[in-house]
C-alpha cells in the first residue's frame, strides 16, 4: 500500500502544533522556576564562579557553557551570569568537562578543560574576559566530541549565532559564504536553489547535520540536502560548525568533502528571549521569536524554542515571491546527575516561485568555452512580457538569464525530530541511545505558461497543469558507548540502523497518465573511534573506522505493467568501509600547532540514482516507465589528505591558519551514455559508475584584533579542481568552482552601544554548463566572479539590567554589482532595517 509520509497541507499544522507545545512547556517551566528556590545538591559535583572584565567588574548576562568531554549527546549546559557576575552548574557527574564564556563586546574566554574527580566536589573557576582578543571556540564536529581549538587536528571553522546577528544574516548558507574552502551559490533571490561545495568538490559531497544528525532528502537525485539549503534560515541556531575534509568515518554518507553541523542553541539559566522584526528591499519582511531557560533545582530541565517567518513578496523582478516558516526546539531533562533524556525538533515549510533554466542564444562558436554575456535587462523584461525570441534585440548576448514562469513553483517541507537517552554509570563508561526521524517533501507544480509567447525550445513545459510530489522518510536508531581506558585513551563504539523510503507521485495533465514509484532501503553500520592524548594533551592522535551494509526492497511502480525493473534480480549496493586518522601537536611555548589528517570517504548511491525513471506517454503504445537509474550502482569512493599550521601571536590578538588539501574521487556516479548491453533497456543516457576527479588547493586565514574595538577575519582559498569525465566535451575543469576566493569580515564597536559590520566575498571567474537548444547539448560558459559586500550597523538601547532594544540596518550588495550564478540573476543593492527586543 502506498504511504504518504508528509501529507500535503499538514506540515504547517504540525509545525504550529509542535511549536505550541514547546512554547507552552517554556512558559510552564518559567513559572515553576519563579516558584522554586534553588538549592545545592550534596550528592553531585558543582562548578561555579564569577565572570568579570579586565578591571574586575562583574559582567551580568554573560553566557557560560559547559561541555561534557566524553560525548556530544545531551551534554551541553548553558547559563547566564547574575547581577554579581556569578554562574553555577550543579548536579554534575564525575568526569572531564570543557568550560567557556562570552559576553557581548568581549572576546570569548580561552576554553578550559576541567576534571571533576568525585561526586561531592566543588570547583570554583573565575573567568576574566578581555575586550581585545580573537574568539576561541570549543569545537565538537571535528572528532564528534568537545575539543578546545588547541587540540583540534582537523580544519574547522565556527560561525556563532552572535556573529550571525552582528552581520544580520537570516540565511545559514549566506552566513557560511566567508568560510575558507566553501563555495556558496544561490541561484536567484531568497528561497532560490542554494548549493555548498567544499574544497572544489560537488554539491553532494558536503553532509549537513543538525546537532550531529544527518539532514538529507532521500528523494533528491543525489540523496543530499541541497534541495533544502535555501530553507535553512537563522531560527534557533546557537552556532554552525564547518568541518573541511573527509568525515565519512564519523558521519557516514555524503561527508566526502566536509560537514556543516547546525548546533541548536544551548539552554539553561534564567528565562530569556528575543523578539525580532525587520523589513526592506525585495518586499522582504521577517520576524523571529526565541525563548530559552531552565527550571527546577540546578536546572534539572532546560529548554529552548524559536519560531521565524520570512516573506518575500516581490523578489528580484517582482515575480519571485518566497515564504518560509521555521521552528526549532530543544528540551533536556537531567533525570539524575548521570542520566539525561532530551528531545529536539527542527521543522520548516517553504514556498518559492521558480524561473526557467538559463539558455544559450545567439551566434555561438562551434566549440570551446563561451564568454557569458546576459540578455539586456530591458530585452529580458520584454521577453518576460511575451515578446517572442525572434523579435528581441539580442545584441552580443550569449545567454538568457532565468526567465519568469508564472505557473512554476516549489513547496518544500521537512520535519526533523530526535529523542536521546544518555547515561554515565561511572566516570569511565557512558552510553546513549538516539532515535532520529526525518520526513521531507518537495512538491513541484508546473503549467503551460512560458515566457516569449510560443517559445519553441521551451518544449519541456507541459500542455496543462501538473504536479510532482517527492516524499521521503528516514528513520535512524543510533546506539553508542564511550570508554575511558586511561587518562590518555578514550574509545567510542556504536551501531546505527537506518531505513529510508522514497515515494514519487506524478500527477499529469491527464489522470490516466498519473504514476507512482516507491522503494525502500535499509542499512546497518558499525563504527569505532579511538582518541589518544599525550604530553599534557599537547599531542592528539585520533583514528576512526566505519563499516556499512545495505539491503533493498523491491520497488513498486504504478501502473505496474510499466515497471522497468520487474524481472530483474536485485543486488544490494556494495559494502562501504571508511577509515580516518588525524594527528596534532601543540608547541605551547610558541603557540604553534601542526596538524595532519587523512581519510577515505564514500557516498552511497541515492534511491533515485538506482531506481529513477519517468513515465513516457509519447513513446507509442501504452504509457511505460523509461529507466534512468541502475540498481547495481556501487558507492562512490574517495581519499583525502590535508595538513596545516595554526599560529597564535601578540597575546591572542592574532591567529593565523594555513592548510593544504588534496582529494581524489576514485569512483563516482555520473549521468551519461550507458552502452548497448544495458539490462534495463536504457538506450541513451542514465546513471552509471564512472571515473571521478581531483581537487587540491590551499586555504589561508587570519583572525585579528588590532584594536580593543575592532575584530577582523580574512581568508583566501586557491582551488584547482578537475573532473575525469567531462560533462561538456573537452572541458576538464570542474563547474562552479573558481580558482580564487577571498573573504573579509570586519566588526567594529563605538562605545558599548554602537556596532558596525562589513563583510566581503569575492571570487575569480568560473565555468558553468548551459543548455544550447540549437545543438541540443550543454555548452561551457565562463561567468564573471562574485564581488559582494554587505554593510550593517546597530545601536543597543539598555532598558533595564535584563532588557535591551537593538535597532539595526543592513545594506546588501553594497557595490550594486550585477552577477549571475550559473546564469540566474541575483539581487542588486537593497537594504532592510529592524529592531530586536532582548528580555
Short mmCIF file of C-alpha atoms in Angstrom, two decimals, residues 164-394:
data_model
loop_
_atom_site.label_atom_id
_atom_site.label_comp_id
_atom_site.label_asym_id
_atom_site.label_seq_id
_atom_site.Cartn_x
_atom_site.Cartn_y
_atom_site.Cartn_z
CA UNK A 164 25.11 35.92 12.53
CA UNK A 165 23.20 38.55 14.50
CA UNK A 166 26.07 41.05 14.22
CA UNK A 167 26.12 40.53 10.45
CA UNK A 168 22.30 40.40 10.30
CA UNK A 169 22.35 37.14 8.34
CA UNK A 170 18.96 35.43 8.15
CA UNK A 171 20.21 32.58 5.91
CA UNK A 172 22.53 29.86 7.23
CA UNK A 173 24.09 29.41 3.79
CA UNK A 174 24.75 33.15 3.39
CA UNK A 175 26.49 33.20 6.78
CA UNK A 176 28.87 30.49 5.50
CA UNK A 177 29.90 32.43 2.39
CA UNK A 178 33.03 33.80 4.13
CA UNK A 179 34.28 30.43 5.46
CA UNK A 180 37.53 29.38 3.72
CA UNK A 181 37.20 26.40 1.39
CA UNK A 182 33.44 26.78 0.89
CA UNK A 183 31.79 27.85 -2.36
CA UNK A 184 28.23 29.01 -1.64
CA UNK A 185 25.92 29.67 -4.60
CA UNK A 186 22.31 30.89 -4.61
CA UNK A 187 20.61 30.72 -7.99
CA UNK A 188 18.50 33.85 -7.60
CA UNK A 189 16.96 35.68 -4.63
CA UNK A 190 15.73 34.44 -1.23
CA UNK A 191 14.26 30.95 -1.41
CA UNK A 192 16.10 30.03 -4.63
CA UNK A 193 18.11 26.83 -5.01
CA UNK A 194 21.27 27.02 -2.90
CA UNK A 195 24.38 24.85 -3.01
CA UNK A 196 27.52 24.44 -0.90
CA UNK A 197 30.66 22.99 -2.46
CA UNK A 198 33.59 22.15 -0.18
CA UNK A 199 37.19 22.21 -1.40
CA UNK A 200 36.35 22.06 -5.09
CA UNK A 201 34.01 19.07 -4.87
CA UNK A 202 30.34 18.67 -5.83
CA UNK A 203 27.16 19.70 -4.01
CA UNK A 204 26.50 16.14 -2.81
CA UNK A 205 29.95 15.86 -1.20
CA UNK A 206 29.02 18.08 1.77
CA UNK A 207 26.97 16.49 4.56
CA UNK A 208 24.54 18.70 6.50
CA UNK A 209 23.85 17.84 10.14
CA UNK A 210 21.55 19.17 12.86
CA UNK A 211 23.11 18.55 16.26
CA UNK A 212 25.27 15.84 14.71
CA UNK A 213 22.35 14.04 12.97
CA UNK A 214 22.12 13.89 9.18
CA UNK A 215 19.70 16.12 7.27
CA UNK A 216 19.18 14.53 3.84
CA UNK A 217 16.42 14.40 1.26
CA UNK A 218 16.36 10.74 0.19
CA UNK A 219 14.23 11.67 -2.84
CA UNK A 220 16.80 14.13 -4.21
CA UNK A 221 18.73 13.00 -7.31
CA UNK A 222 21.90 12.59 -5.23
CA UNK A 223 20.17 11.95 -1.89
CA UNK A 224 21.74 15.04 -0.26
CA UNK A 225 20.43 18.18 1.46
CA UNK A 226 20.90 20.60 -1.46
CA UNK A 227 17.16 20.93 -2.06
CA UNK A 228 16.66 22.31 1.47
CA UNK A 229 19.75 24.50 1.96
CA UNK A 230 17.80 27.57 0.87
CA UNK A 231 15.18 26.77 3.55
CA UNK A 232 17.68 26.83 6.43
CA UNK A 233 17.14 30.25 7.97
CA UNK A 234 18.57 31.53 11.25
CA UNK A 235 15.87 30.49 13.71
CA UNK A 236 17.34 28.94 16.85
CA UNK A 237 20.89 28.08 15.81
CA UNK A 238 23.47 28.68 18.51
CA UNK A 239 26.38 28.09 16.13
CA UNK A 240 27.33 26.42 12.85
CA UNK A 241 30.49 24.29 12.76
CA UNK A 242 32.13 23.59 9.41
CA UNK A 243 34.50 20.61 9.12
CA UNK A 244 36.57 20.61 5.93
CA UNK A 245 37.97 17.27 4.86
CA UNK A 246 36.60 13.74 4.77
CA UNK A 247 34.21 12.92 7.61
CA UNK A 248 32.60 9.69 6.38
CA UNK A 249 34.05 7.58 9.19
CA UNK A 250 32.20 9.72 11.72
CA UNK A 251 29.14 10.91 9.82
CA UNK A 252 28.56 8.39 7.03
CA UNK A 253 27.38 9.11 3.51
CA UNK A 254 27.91 12.45 1.71
CA UNK A 255 30.65 13.61 4.11
CA UNK A 256 33.28 13.27 1.36
CA UNK A 257 34.42 16.88 1.24
CA UNK A 258 33.21 18.17 4.59
CA UNK A 259 30.41 18.61 7.11
CA UNK A 260 28.17 21.55 8.03
CA UNK A 261 26.75 21.00 11.52
CA UNK A 262 23.96 23.30 12.73
CA UNK A 263 24.08 23.26 16.53
CA UNK A 264 20.88 24.39 18.22
CA UNK A 265 21.04 26.97 20.98
CA UNK A 266 22.34 25.85 24.36
CA UNK A 267 19.70 26.17 27.07
CA UNK A 268 19.65 26.66 30.81
CA UNK A 269 19.95 29.50 33.27
CA UNK A 270 17.45 32.33 33.74
CA UNK A 271 14.46 32.65 31.42
CA UNK A 272 15.45 34.85 28.46
CA UNK A 273 14.32 35.59 24.94
CA UNK A 274 14.35 37.81 21.91
CA UNK A 275 11.63 39.24 19.65
CA UNK A 276 12.88 40.50 16.26
CA UNK A 277 11.16 42.21 13.33
CA UNK A 278 12.60 43.71 10.13
CA UNK A 279 11.68 44.62 6.58
CA UNK A 280 13.03 46.24 3.45
CA UNK A 281 14.02 45.67 -0.17
CA UNK A 282 12.69 42.84 -2.38
CA UNK A 283 9.45 43.16 -0.41
CA UNK A 284 11.12 41.32 2.48
CA UNK A 285 9.56 41.04 5.91
CA UNK A 286 10.94 38.86 8.69
CA UNK A 287 10.01 38.07 12.28
CA UNK A 288 11.60 35.81 14.90
CA UNK A 289 10.83 34.78 18.48
CA UNK A 290 13.38 32.94 20.66
CA UNK A 291 12.97 31.63 24.21
CA UNK A 292 15.39 29.73 26.45
CA UNK A 293 15.98 28.95 30.09
CA UNK A 294 15.99 26.33 32.79
CA UNK A 295 13.76 25.17 35.62
CA UNK A 296 13.89 23.06 38.72
CA UNK A 297 16.69 22.51 41.18
CA UNK A 298 20.03 23.18 39.46
CA UNK A 299 18.33 23.43 36.05
CA UNK A 300 17.11 19.86 36.01
CA UNK A 301 15.08 20.82 32.95
CA UNK A 302 16.49 23.14 30.29
CA UNK A 303 14.66 24.28 27.18
CA UNK A 304 14.89 26.48 24.11
CA UNK A 305 12.34 27.25 21.41
CA UNK A 306 12.28 29.51 18.36
CA UNK A 307 9.89 30.46 15.57
CA UNK A 308 10.70 32.52 12.47
CA UNK A 309 8.80 33.68 9.41
CA UNK A 310 10.29 35.13 6.23
CA UNK A 311 8.14 36.61 3.46
CA UNK A 312 9.48 37.98 0.17
CA UNK A 313 6.61 39.46 -1.81
CA UNK A 314 8.47 40.76 -4.89
CA UNK A 315 11.97 39.28 -5.19
CA UNK A 316 14.39 40.33 -7.89
CA UNK A 317 11.89 41.31 -10.59
CA UNK A 318 8.58 41.44 -8.66
CA UNK A 319 7.79 37.89 -9.82
CA UNK A 320 9.96 35.85 -7.44
CA UNK A 321 7.88 35.52 -4.28
CA UNK A 322 9.14 33.28 -1.48
CA UNK A 323 7.97 32.34 2.01
CA UNK A 324 9.47 30.35 4.86
CA UNK A 325 8.19 29.39 8.31
CA UNK A 326 10.64 27.55 10.55
CA UNK A 327 10.52 26.24 14.11
CA UNK A 328 13.17 24.81 16.41
CA UNK A 329 13.00 23.47 19.93
CA UNK A 330 15.14 21.56 22.39
CA UNK A 331 14.37 20.13 25.84
CA UNK A 332 16.82 18.31 28.15
CA UNK A 333 15.72 16.64 31.39
CA UNK A 334 18.51 15.74 33.78
CA UNK A 335 16.95 12.73 35.49
CA UNK A 336 19.98 12.20 37.72
CA UNK A 337 23.49 13.65 37.70
CA UNK A 338 24.48 10.77 35.40
CA UNK A 339 21.42 10.35 33.13
CA UNK A 340 19.61 12.69 30.74
CA UNK A 341 16.65 12.49 28.40
CA UNK A 342 16.42 15.01 25.59
CA UNK A 343 14.26 15.88 22.61
CA UNK A 344 14.93 18.12 19.64
CA UNK A 345 12.71 19.45 16.83
CA UNK A 346 13.55 21.35 13.65
CA UNK A 347 10.88 21.95 11.00
CA UNK A 348 10.41 24.23 8.02
CA UNK A 349 7.67 24.96 5.50
CA UNK A 350 8.60 26.97 2.40
CA UNK A 351 7.29 28.17 -0.96
CA UNK A 352 9.10 29.75 -3.90
CA UNK A 353 8.22 30.84 -7.41
CA UNK A 354 10.67 29.29 -9.88
CA UNK A 355 12.16 30.64 -13.10
CA UNK A 356 13.07 28.84 -16.29
CA UNK A 357 16.59 27.50 -16.62
CA UNK A 358 19.03 29.85 -18.39
CA UNK A 359 19.52 29.06 -22.08
CA UNK A 360 22.21 29.74 -24.65
CA UNK A 361 21.26 32.10 -27.52
CA UNK A 362 22.89 33.99 -30.34
CA UNK A 363 25.66 33.09 -32.76
CA UNK A 364 27.93 30.86 -30.67
CA UNK A 365 31.30 29.35 -31.64
CA UNK A 366 31.19 25.71 -32.64
CA UNK A 367 33.46 24.62 -29.77
CA UNK A 368 35.35 25.92 -26.77
CA UNK A 369 34.36 27.94 -23.71
CA UNK A 370 31.86 30.77 -24.33
CA UNK A 371 32.01 34.14 -22.59
CA UNK A 372 28.75 34.56 -20.64
CA UNK A 373 27.02 37.81 -21.70
CA UNK A 374 23.40 38.14 -20.47
CA UNK A 375 20.48 39.44 -22.47
CA UNK A 376 19.99 43.14 -21.69
CA UNK A 377 17.55 43.72 -18.76
CA UNK A 378 15.21 45.77 -20.98
CA UNK A 379 15.01 42.93 -23.51
CA UNK A 380 14.55 40.36 -20.73
CA UNK A 381 11.56 42.36 -19.48
CA UNK A 382 10.08 42.32 -22.98
CA UNK A 383 10.69 38.59 -23.19
CA UNK A 384 9.01 38.03 -19.80
CA UNK A 385 6.11 40.14 -21.08
CA UNK A 386 5.50 37.77 -24.02
CA UNK A 387 7.72 39.12 -26.83
CA UNK A 388 8.88 36.16 -28.95
CA UNK A 389 12.60 35.43 -29.09
CA UNK A 390 12.80 36.33 -32.78
CA UNK A 391 11.56 39.86 -32.08
CA UNK A 392 14.17 40.61 -29.40
CA UNK A 393 17.34 42.62 -29.92
CA UNK A 394 19.91 40.07 -28.74
#
